[in-house]
mmCIF file of C-alpha atoms and ligand atoms in Angstrom:
data_model
loop_
_atom_site.group_PDB
_atom_site.id
_atom_site.type_symbol
_atom_site.label_atom_id
_atom_site.label_comp_id
_atom_site.label_asym_id
_atom_site.label_seq_id
_atom_site.Cartn_x
_atom_site.Cartn_y
_atom_site.Cartn_z
ATOM 1 C CA MET A 1 92.970 -69.511 25.800
ATOM 2 C CA LYS A 2 90.751 -69.381 22.301
ATOM 3 C CA SER A 3 89.951 -71.988 19.936
ATOM 4 C CA PRO A 4 91.760 -71.673 16.528
ATOM 5 C CA ARG A 5 88.276 -71.723 15.181
ATOM 6 C CA ASP A 6 87.189 -68.685 16.663
ATOM 7 C CA VAL A 7 90.645 -66.518 15.657
ATOM 8 C CA PHE A 8 88.589 -64.954 12.591
ATOM 9 C CA ARG A 9 85.027 -64.777 14.004
ATOM 10 C CA PRO A 10 84.101 -60.905 13.766
ATOM 11 C CA LEU A 11 84.302 -59.127 17.040
ATOM 12 C CA ALA A 12 80.814 -57.763 16.882
ATOM 13 C CA VAL A 13 77.680 -58.813 15.166
ATOM 14 C CA GLY A 14 77.707 -57.468 11.626
ATOM 15 C CA ALA A 15 81.283 -56.609 11.691
ATOM 16 C CA PRO A 16 83.291 -57.512 8.522
ATOM 17 C CA ASP A 17 85.240 -60.910 8.527
ATOM 18 C CA PRO A 18 88.883 -60.310 10.182
ATOM 19 C CA PRO A 19 91.564 -60.830 7.209
ATOM 20 C CA ARG A 20 93.172 -63.981 7.017
ATOM 21 C CA GLU A 21 96.029 -62.046 4.946
ATOM 22 C CA VAL A 22 97.978 -58.986 5.492
ATOM 23 C CA PRO A 23 97.785 -57.001 2.070
ATOM 24 C CA LEU A 24 101.650 -56.824 1.011
ATOM 25 C CA ARG A 25 101.379 -53.227 -1.029
ATOM 26 C CA PRO A 26 103.821 -50.970 -1.412
ATOM 27 C CA SER A 27 104.515 -48.893 1.859
ATOM 28 C CA ARG A 28 108.236 -47.777 1.069
ATOM 29 C CA MET A 29 107.553 -44.188 2.855
ATOM 30 C CA ILE A 30 104.085 -43.737 5.434
ATOM 31 C CA HIS A 31 104.247 -39.577 4.766
ATOM 32 C CA PHE A 32 103.287 -37.528 7.564
ATOM 33 C CA PHE A 33 101.174 -34.665 7.252
ATOM 34 C CA ASP A 34 99.343 -32.783 9.488
ATOM 35 C CA PRO A 35 95.487 -32.229 8.241
ATOM 36 C CA SER A 36 94.441 -29.257 10.734
ATOM 37 C CA ASN A 37 97.037 -27.050 8.294
ATOM 38 C CA PRO A 38 95.247 -26.041 5.050
ATOM 39 C CA LYS A 39 99.018 -25.280 3.747
ATOM 40 C CA MET A 40 99.511 -28.770 4.229
ATOM 41 C CA VAL A 41 96.070 -29.905 3.198
ATOM 42 C CA ALA A 42 96.390 -27.980 -0.053
ATOM 43 C CA LYS A 43 99.460 -30.214 -0.857
ATOM 44 C CA VAL A 44 97.960 -33.457 -0.292
ATOM 45 C CA PRO A 45 97.119 -33.536 -4.847
ATOM 46 C CA ASP A 46 101.221 -32.993 -4.890
ATOM 47 C CA ILE A 47 101.931 -34.920 -2.631
ATOM 48 C CA ALA A 48 99.684 -38.543 -2.737
ATOM 49 C CA PRO A 49 100.891 -39.726 -6.298
ATOM 50 C CA LYS A 50 104.691 -39.581 -4.453
ATOM 51 C CA VAL A 51 104.085 -41.825 -2.363
ATOM 52 C CA ASP A 52 102.784 -44.873 -0.866
ATOM 53 C CA VAL A 53 100.872 -44.137 2.320
ATOM 54 C CA LEU A 54 99.648 -40.979 3.058
ATOM 55 C CA LEU A 55 99.232 -40.569 6.836
ATOM 56 C CA GLY A 56 97.135 -37.989 8.300
ATOM 57 C CA ASN A 57 98.691 -37.466 11.517
ATOM 58 C CA LEU A 58 96.324 -36.720 14.610
ATOM 59 C CA GLU A 59 98.831 -37.472 17.944
ATOM 60 C CA ASP A 60 102.250 -35.988 18.703
ATOM 61 C CA ALA A 61 103.407 -32.494 17.069
ATOM 62 C CA ILE A 62 99.732 -31.498 16.803
ATOM 63 C CA ALA A 63 99.112 -29.049 19.420
ATOM 64 C CA ALA A 64 96.294 -29.868 21.808
ATOM 65 C CA ASP A 65 94.144 -27.003 20.412
ATOM 66 C CA ARG A 66 94.278 -28.284 16.792
ATOM 67 C CA LYS A 67 93.268 -31.969 17.517
ATOM 68 C CA ASP A 68 89.482 -31.295 16.759
ATOM 69 C CA ALA A 69 90.690 -29.023 13.374
ATOM 70 C CA ALA A 70 93.187 -32.242 12.597
ATOM 71 C CA ARG A 71 90.423 -34.627 12.833
ATOM 72 C CA ASP A 72 88.120 -32.984 11.194
ATOM 73 C CA GLY A 73 90.545 -31.713 8.293
ATOM 74 C CA LEU A 74 91.274 -35.486 7.703
ATOM 75 C CA VAL A 75 87.723 -36.586 7.287
ATOM 76 C CA GLU A 76 87.607 -33.752 4.331
ATOM 77 C CA VAL A 77 90.782 -35.164 3.090
ATOM 78 C CA ALA A 78 89.451 -38.881 3.138
ATOM 79 C CA ARG A 79 86.022 -37.553 1.514
ATOM 80 C CA THR A 80 87.428 -35.567 -0.899
ATOM 81 C CA ALA A 81 90.953 -36.515 -2.046
ATOM 82 C CA GLU A 82 91.763 -38.673 -5.389
ATOM 83 C CA LEU A 83 94.102 -40.656 -3.737
ATOM 84 C CA GLY A 84 94.498 -43.555 -7.017
ATOM 85 C CA PRO A 85 96.860 -46.361 -5.360
ATOM 86 C CA THR A 86 97.865 -44.537 -2.865
ATOM 87 C CA GLN A 87 96.596 -45.909 0.537
ATOM 88 C CA LEU A 88 95.474 -43.478 3.143
ATOM 89 C CA TRP A 89 96.350 -44.081 6.882
ATOM 90 C CA THR A 90 95.805 -42.315 9.930
ATOM 91 C CA ARG A 91 98.004 -41.884 13.416
ATOM 92 C CA VAL A 92 95.507 -41.594 16.215
ATOM 93 C CA ASN A 93 96.187 -39.919 19.808
ATOM 94 C CA SER A 94 97.467 -42.607 21.997
ATOM 95 C CA LEU A 95 94.161 -44.920 24.242
ATOM 96 C CA ASP A 96 95.247 -43.055 27.319
ATOM 97 C CA SER A 97 94.539 -39.421 25.875
ATOM 98 C CA PRO A 98 91.575 -37.754 25.934
ATOM 99 C CA TRP A 99 91.014 -37.617 21.867
ATOM 100 C CA VAL A 100 91.467 -41.028 20.854
ATOM 101 C CA LEU A 101 87.602 -42.062 21.343
ATOM 102 C CA ASP A 102 86.616 -39.015 18.979
ATOM 103 C CA ASP A 103 89.086 -39.932 16.667
ATOM 104 C CA LEU A 104 88.161 -43.609 16.628
ATOM 105 C CA THR A 105 84.696 -42.999 16.666
ATOM 106 C CA THR A 106 84.502 -40.103 14.201
ATOM 107 C CA LEU A 107 87.059 -41.470 11.470
ATOM 108 C CA VAL A 108 85.692 -45.253 11.062
ATOM 109 C CA THR A 109 81.636 -43.714 11.081
ATOM 110 C CA GLU A 110 82.366 -41.299 8.427
ATOM 111 C CA VAL A 111 85.419 -42.636 6.455
ATOM 112 C CA GLY A 112 86.338 -45.827 7.529
ATOM 113 C CA ASP A 113 85.602 -46.819 4.137
ATOM 114 C CA HIS A 114 88.741 -44.978 2.325
ATOM 115 C CA LEU A 115 91.171 -45.802 5.486
ATOM 116 C CA ASP A 116 93.102 -48.717 5.073
ATOM 117 C CA VAL A 117 95.411 -48.806 8.080
ATOM 118 C CA ILE A 118 95.020 -47.183 11.841
ATOM 119 C CA MET A 119 98.724 -46.503 13.587
ATOM 120 C CA LEU A 120 98.348 -46.934 17.343
ATOM 121 C CA PRO A 121 101.012 -45.212 19.221
ATOM 122 C CA LYS A 122 102.720 -45.972 22.349
ATOM 123 C CA VAL A 123 101.273 -49.356 22.504
ATOM 124 C CA GLU A 124 101.886 -51.169 25.866
ATOM 125 C CA GLY A 125 100.683 -55.144 25.347
ATOM 126 C CA PRO A 126 98.491 -56.610 23.645
ATOM 127 C CA GLU A 127 95.385 -55.518 25.814
ATOM 128 C CA ASP A 128 95.909 -52.511 23.787
ATOM 129 C CA ILE A 129 95.102 -54.126 20.685
ATOM 130 C CA HIS A 130 92.316 -56.454 22.226
ATOM 131 C CA TYR A 131 90.614 -52.697 22.922
ATOM 132 C CA ALA A 132 91.083 -51.220 19.633
ATOM 133 C CA ASP A 133 90.070 -54.712 17.619
ATOM 134 C CA ARG A 134 86.574 -54.913 19.493
ATOM 135 C CA LEU A 135 85.791 -51.137 19.232
ATOM 136 C CA LEU A 136 86.283 -51.393 15.714
ATOM 137 C CA ALA A 137 84.605 -54.122 15.326
ATOM 138 C CA GLN A 138 81.648 -52.634 16.978
ATOM 139 C CA LEU A 139 81.973 -49.093 14.772
ATOM 140 C CA GLU A 140 82.927 -51.357 11.476
ATOM 141 C CA ALA A 141 79.254 -53.464 12.050
ATOM 142 C CA ARG A 142 77.342 -49.639 13.033
ATOM 143 C CA ALA A 143 78.699 -48.344 9.799
ATOM 144 C CA GLY A 144 78.032 -50.990 7.541
ATOM 145 C CA TRP A 145 81.814 -51.516 6.068
ATOM 146 C CA GLN A 146 82.632 -54.518 4.534
ATOM 147 C CA ARG A 147 86.249 -53.924 4.625
ATOM 148 C CA PRO A 148 88.170 -54.239 7.714
ATOM 149 C CA ILE A 149 90.629 -51.638 8.879
ATOM 150 C CA LEU A 150 93.980 -52.899 9.564
ATOM 151 C CA LEU A 151 96.220 -51.665 12.956
ATOM 152 C CA HIS A 152 99.825 -50.827 13.171
ATOM 153 C CA ALA A 153 101.728 -50.341 16.247
ATOM 154 C CA ILE A 154 104.172 -48.285 17.491
ATOM 155 C CA LEU A 155 107.084 -49.817 19.185
ATOM 156 C CA GLU A 156 107.744 -47.094 21.400
ATOM 157 C CA THR A 157 107.491 -47.613 25.182
ATOM 158 C CA ALA A 158 110.047 -50.260 26.493
ATOM 159 C CA ARG A 159 106.863 -52.154 28.172
ATOM 160 C CA GLY A 160 105.615 -52.393 24.117
ATOM 161 C CA VAL A 161 109.476 -53.638 23.404
ATOM 162 C CA ALA A 162 109.190 -56.234 25.950
ATOM 163 C CA ASN A 163 105.437 -57.071 24.727
ATOM 164 C CA VAL A 164 106.667 -56.876 21.372
ATOM 165 C CA GLU A 165 105.297 -60.527 19.948
ATOM 166 C CA GLU A 166 102.338 -60.518 22.049
ATOM 167 C CA ILE A 167 101.298 -57.200 20.386
ATOM 168 C CA CYS A 168 101.958 -58.518 16.761
ATOM 169 C CA LEU A 169 100.366 -61.616 17.843
ATOM 170 C CA ALA A 170 97.197 -59.963 19.141
ATOM 171 C CA SER A 171 95.030 -59.706 16.231
ATOM 172 C CA PRO A 172 94.459 -60.955 12.632
ATOM 173 C CA ARG A 173 94.406 -56.786 11.876
ATOM 174 C CA MET A 174 97.553 -56.636 12.827
ATOM 175 C CA GLN A 175 99.462 -55.085 9.771
ATOM 176 C CA GLY A 176 102.809 -53.995 10.990
ATOM 177 C CA LEU A 177 105.019 -52.051 13.547
ATOM 178 C CA SER A 178 107.296 -49.271 13.411
ATOM 179 C CA LEU A 179 109.795 -48.040 15.192
ATOM 180 C CA GLY A 180 109.487 -44.911 17.292
ATOM 181 C CA PRO A 181 112.845 -43.695 18.473
ATOM 182 C CA ALA A 182 111.936 -40.101 20.051
ATOM 183 C CA ASP A 183 109.158 -41.823 22.680
ATOM 184 C CA LEU A 184 111.369 -45.221 22.958
ATOM 185 C CA ALA A 185 114.618 -43.165 24.228
ATOM 186 C CA ALA A 186 112.164 -41.011 26.665
ATOM 187 C CA ASP A 187 110.932 -44.526 28.098
ATOM 188 C CA ARG A 188 113.775 -46.145 28.516
ATOM 189 C CA ARG A 189 115.333 -42.980 29.618
ATOM 190 C CA MET A 190 118.352 -42.710 26.941
ATOM 191 C CA LYS A 191 120.310 -39.888 27.107
ATOM 192 C CA THR A 192 119.779 -38.544 23.458
ATOM 193 C CA THR A 193 117.803 -35.297 22.706
ATOM 194 C CA ARG A 194 116.694 -36.177 18.553
ATOM 195 C CA VAL A 195 114.210 -38.363 16.938
ATOM 196 C CA GLY A 196 116.001 -41.517 15.631
ATOM 197 C CA GLY A 197 119.477 -41.667 13.653
ATOM 198 C CA GLY A 198 123.003 -42.208 15.404
ATOM 199 C CA HIS A 199 124.657 -40.331 18.268
ATOM 200 C CA PRO A 200 128.355 -39.877 18.013
ATOM 201 C CA GLY A 201 128.796 -40.655 21.661
ATOM 202 C CA TYR A 202 127.674 -44.084 20.995
ATOM 203 C CA LEU A 203 130.776 -45.735 20.009
ATOM 204 C CA VAL A 204 133.463 -48.682 20.477
ATOM 205 C CA ARG A 205 136.867 -47.535 20.402
ATOM 206 C CA ALA A 206 140.652 -50.007 19.596
ATOM 207 C CA ASP A 207 142.691 -50.731 22.349
ATOM 208 C CA PRO A 208 145.922 -48.179 23.117
ATOM 209 C CA THR A 209 148.935 -48.854 21.087
ATOM 210 C CA GLY A 210 151.291 -48.069 23.810
ATOM 211 C CA ASP A 211 151.465 -46.502 27.485
ATOM 212 C CA ASP A 212 149.337 -42.911 26.132
ATOM 213 C CA VAL A 213 145.627 -44.036 26.385
ATOM 214 C CA HIS A 214 145.076 -40.494 24.947
ATOM 215 C CA ALA A 215 146.730 -41.042 21.843
ATOM 216 C CA PRO A 216 144.489 -41.050 18.668
ATOM 217 C CA ARG A 217 142.561 -44.581 18.291
ATOM 218 C CA THR A 218 139.952 -45.417 15.703
ATOM 219 C CA THR A 219 136.410 -45.254 17.021
ATOM 220 C CA ALA A 220 133.689 -47.173 15.108
ATOM 221 C CA GLN A 221 130.312 -45.114 15.891
ATOM 222 C CA GLN A 222 127.596 -47.976 16.578
ATOM 223 C CA ASP A 223 123.728 -47.969 16.046
ATOM 224 C CA LEU A 224 121.535 -47.249 18.880
ATOM 225 C CA TRP A 225 118.312 -48.722 17.334
ATOM 226 C CA HIS A 226 119.933 -52.004 16.186
ATOM 227 C CA TYR A 227 118.244 -53.934 18.979
ATOM 228 C CA THR A 228 115.247 -52.628 19.063
ATOM 229 C CA VAL A 229 114.694 -52.889 15.092
ATOM 230 C CA ALA A 230 116.211 -56.434 14.930
ATOM 231 C CA ARG A 231 113.806 -57.672 17.695
ATOM 232 C CA MET A 232 111.028 -55.523 15.698
ATOM 233 C CA VAL A 233 112.045 -57.745 12.941
ATOM 234 C CA ASP A 234 111.828 -60.990 14.225
ATOM 235 C CA ALA A 235 108.255 -60.096 15.795
ATOM 236 C CA CYS A 236 107.114 -59.141 12.592
ATOM 237 C CA ALA A 237 108.412 -61.992 10.609
ATOM 238 C CA LEU A 238 106.873 -64.312 13.115
ATOM 239 C CA ALA A 239 103.501 -62.883 12.865
ATOM 240 C CA GLY A 240 103.281 -61.709 8.989
ATOM 241 C CA ILE A 241 103.182 -58.304 9.089
ATOM 242 C CA ALA A 242 105.440 -55.984 8.222
ATOM 243 C CA ALA A 243 108.143 -53.703 10.012
ATOM 244 C CA TYR A 244 108.860 -50.152 9.532
ATOM 245 C CA TYR A 245 111.545 -48.349 10.905
ATOM 246 C CA GLY A 246 110.257 -44.686 11.738
ATOM 247 C CA PRO A 247 110.909 -40.619 11.770
ATOM 248 C CA PHE A 248 114.289 -39.596 11.000
ATOM 249 C CA GLY A 249 114.268 -35.987 12.725
ATOM 250 C CA ASP A 250 117.275 -34.507 11.247
ATOM 251 C CA ILE A 251 115.815 -33.205 8.027
ATOM 252 C CA GLN A 252 118.962 -31.262 6.736
ATOM 253 C CA ASP A 253 120.963 -34.519 7.288
ATOM 254 C CA VAL A 254 119.613 -36.376 4.248
ATOM 255 C CA VAL A 255 122.778 -38.718 4.269
ATOM 256 C CA ALA A 256 122.195 -39.911 8.206
ATOM 257 C CA CYS A 257 118.767 -40.428 7.047
ATOM 258 C CA GLU A 258 119.278 -42.197 4.065
ATOM 259 C CA ASP A 259 121.905 -44.790 6.398
ATOM 260 C CA GLN A 260 119.423 -45.355 8.786
ATOM 261 C CA PHE A 261 116.503 -46.130 6.111
ATOM 262 C CA ARG A 262 118.996 -48.619 5.152
ATOM 263 C CA ASN A 263 120.086 -50.276 8.331
ATOM 264 C CA ALA A 264 116.461 -50.707 8.574
ATOM 265 C CA TYR A 265 116.111 -52.268 4.781
ATOM 266 C CA LEU A 266 118.646 -54.644 5.010
ATOM 267 C CA LEU A 267 117.226 -56.065 8.579
ATOM 268 C CA GLY A 268 114.368 -56.689 7.043
ATOM 269 C CA CYS A 269 112.122 -53.604 7.194
ATOM 270 C CA VAL A 270 109.607 -52.630 4.390
ATOM 271 C CA GLY A 271 109.867 -48.910 4.994
ATOM 272 C CA ALA A 272 109.796 -46.149 7.131
ATOM 273 C CA TRP A 273 107.843 -42.541 7.728
ATOM 274 C CA THR A 274 108.764 -39.633 5.774
ATOM 275 C CA LEU A 275 108.385 -36.310 8.061
ATOM 276 C CA HIS A 276 109.476 -33.494 4.735
ATOM 277 C CA PRO A 277 109.080 -34.010 1.202
ATOM 278 C CA ALA A 278 112.711 -34.254 0.969
ATOM 279 C CA GLN A 279 112.823 -37.767 2.799
ATOM 280 C CA ILE A 280 110.303 -39.366 0.436
ATOM 281 C CA ASP A 281 112.921 -40.065 -2.462
ATOM 282 C CA ILE A 282 115.197 -41.298 0.099
ATOM 283 C CA ALA A 283 113.073 -44.167 1.232
ATOM 284 C CA ARG A 284 112.038 -44.527 -2.565
ATOM 285 C CA ARG A 285 115.512 -45.758 -3.451
ATOM 286 C CA VAL A 286 116.420 -47.154 -0.272
ATOM 287 C CA PHE A 287 113.154 -49.522 -0.301
ATOM 288 C CA SER A 288 113.428 -50.550 -3.566
ATOM 289 C CA PRO A 289 115.738 -53.076 -4.834
ATOM 290 C CA GLU A 290 118.464 -51.850 -6.676
ATOM 291 C CA PRO A 291 118.194 -53.367 -10.391
ATOM 292 C CA ALA A 292 121.568 -54.940 -9.681
ATOM 293 C CA GLU A 293 120.568 -56.784 -6.987
ATOM 294 C CA VAL A 294 117.329 -57.882 -8.765
ATOM 295 C CA ALA A 295 119.402 -59.053 -11.599
ATOM 296 C CA TRP A 296 121.675 -61.223 -9.620
ATOM 297 C CA ALA A 297 118.570 -62.651 -7.568
ATOM 298 C CA LYS A 298 117.160 -63.300 -11.002
ATOM 299 C CA ARG A 299 120.540 -65.204 -11.965
ATOM 300 C CA VAL A 300 120.799 -66.865 -9.258
ATOM 301 C CA VAL A 301 117.021 -68.089 -9.168
ATOM 302 C CA ASP A 302 117.705 -69.701 -12.982
ATOM 303 C CA ALA A 303 120.995 -71.315 -12.127
ATOM 304 C CA MET A 304 119.312 -73.244 -8.992
ATOM 305 C CA GLY A 305 116.368 -74.707 -10.893
ATOM 306 C CA ASP A 306 113.445 -76.104 -9.196
ATOM 307 C CA GLY A 307 115.058 -74.077 -6.271
ATOM 308 C CA SER A 308 117.159 -77.453 -4.588
ATOM 309 C CA GLY A 309 120.574 -78.643 -4.545
ATOM 310 C CA ALA A 310 123.623 -75.921 -5.336
ATOM 311 C CA ALA A 311 125.209 -74.501 -7.549
ATOM 312 C CA MET A 312 128.048 -72.066 -8.484
ATOM 313 C CA VAL A 313 127.462 -68.206 -9.925
ATOM 314 C CA ASP A 314 130.660 -66.050 -10.229
ATOM 315 C CA GLY A 315 132.620 -68.273 -8.116
ATOM 316 C CA LYS A 316 129.900 -67.843 -4.963
ATOM 317 C CA MET A 317 127.837 -71.115 -3.642
ATOM 318 C CA GLN A 318 124.440 -70.979 -3.872
ATOM 319 C CA ASP A 319 121.885 -73.641 -2.496
ATOM 320 C CA ASP A 320 118.183 -73.599 -1.127
ATOM 321 C CA ALA A 321 118.890 -70.649 1.207
ATOM 322 C CA THR A 322 120.342 -68.018 -0.990
ATOM 323 C CA TYR A 323 117.507 -69.222 -3.744
ATOM 324 C CA LYS A 324 114.865 -67.905 -0.879
ATOM 325 C CA GLN A 325 116.433 -65.034 -0.073
ATOM 326 C CA CYS A 326 116.642 -63.931 -3.982
ATOM 327 C CA GLU A 327 113.103 -64.842 -4.091
ATOM 328 C CA VAL A 328 112.355 -62.481 -1.220
ATOM 329 C CA VAL A 329 114.156 -59.728 -3.586
ATOM 330 C CA LEU A 330 112.277 -60.716 -6.166
ATOM 331 C CA ASP A 331 109.249 -60.607 -4.783
ATOM 332 C CA LEU A 332 109.666 -57.675 -3.383
ATOM 333 C CA ALA A 333 110.664 -55.875 -6.875
ATOM 334 C CA ARG A 334 108.091 -57.926 -8.503
ATOM 335 C CA GLU A 335 105.115 -56.197 -6.078
ATOM 336 C CA LEU A 336 106.934 -52.873 -6.718
ATOM 337 C CA ALA A 337 106.861 -52.953 -10.281
ATOM 338 C CA ALA A 338 103.297 -53.842 -10.791
ATOM 339 C CA ARG A 339 103.397 -50.349 -9.048
ATOM 340 C CA ASP A 340 106.081 -48.028 -10.307
ATOM 341 C CA PRO A 341 106.626 -48.470 -14.484
ATOM 342 C CA GLU A 342 109.816 -46.755 -14.255
ATOM 343 C CA LEU A 343 111.073 -49.864 -11.989
ATOM 344 C CA ALA A 344 109.084 -51.880 -14.256
ATOM 345 C CA GLU A 345 111.666 -51.103 -16.801
ATOM 346 C CA ALA A 346 114.626 -51.214 -14.704
ATOM 347 C CA TYR A 347 113.827 -54.214 -13.230
ATOM 348 C CA ASP A 348 112.959 -56.062 -16.184
ATOM 349 C CA LEU A 349 111.406 -58.885 -14.701
HETATM 350 C C1 GLV B 1 107.734 -41.820 17.159
HETATM 351 O O1 GLV B 1 106.351 -41.551 17.163
HETATM 352 C C2 GLV B 1 108.244 -41.616 18.256
HETATM 353 O O2 GLV B 1 108.076 -41.046 19.264
HETATM 354 O O3 GLV B 1 109.735 -41.436 17.355
HETATM 355 MG MG1 MG B 2 106.162 -41.263 19.578
#
């Protein structure tokens, strides 16, 4: 039990106050880079202006003997790179790993004032968030930071999915959740061998028209991730935090990547991970409302006046609920237009 009065009390003497609102900054693409790879680090100045979030990855995909180099590389990037409005995030190693204590201690102590969000992988329940929350408060207090670093959890274990609401509500530091389809598939014993996306074997088939069940029939592939993304979006909305689709591993298949991102966008996600520069434009296109959609939303809002009652626009019934949907699109459009002059012009807000 906890008194509501204690929710916003710092968890360590001298730590900054926990945030009351999650700052809704554009985060259409969370672009992963390996800070232990000098070639990738050299590209940071080119990539940073093209993405909303740059994430220094310390966890999976970084070999065990590169963990220290990745952590040091990220400290250097945080200290030296001119990132402008682009946010800097990191994905630290999992809480049961031998590296995470050094990841958190070093990053928060050395460059905590440059880090916006720490992504925690393989979060299983609220206890993981409570642990990180307290440790961050202690480290922030010791370093004298004024601004609390936010936390983001990856939903990639069956237990994490079972506890998803409690994870989202575990701390005012929670900024959002990402789906981790690769680890989640393994943990659930799904029989896929890929990073996100669909599977041609997961389908439904029309009934047979005659006696021959082998005769051709229409089939439709289903989305393996629908259930989890929908649960994640509801849990995030409950807590007032943001939901993200995670990685799409088939870099060549830009078409299916766009489909997966768009499904997530339509269901309520605000962004996705980009693992390769080829995916950055896809995420920008998908997670920015289309100008025609924004124009339509404006027409509905104008027709609805104070938002109550009902109106017909092009033969379609509008009421309080469509007004609210249109406001969701317009809020996002305004937020993106403030950052992106091309979108500001296209939206004409
Ligand atoms: C991401 O970390 C995943 O496991 O998909
Ligand atoms: Mg993972």
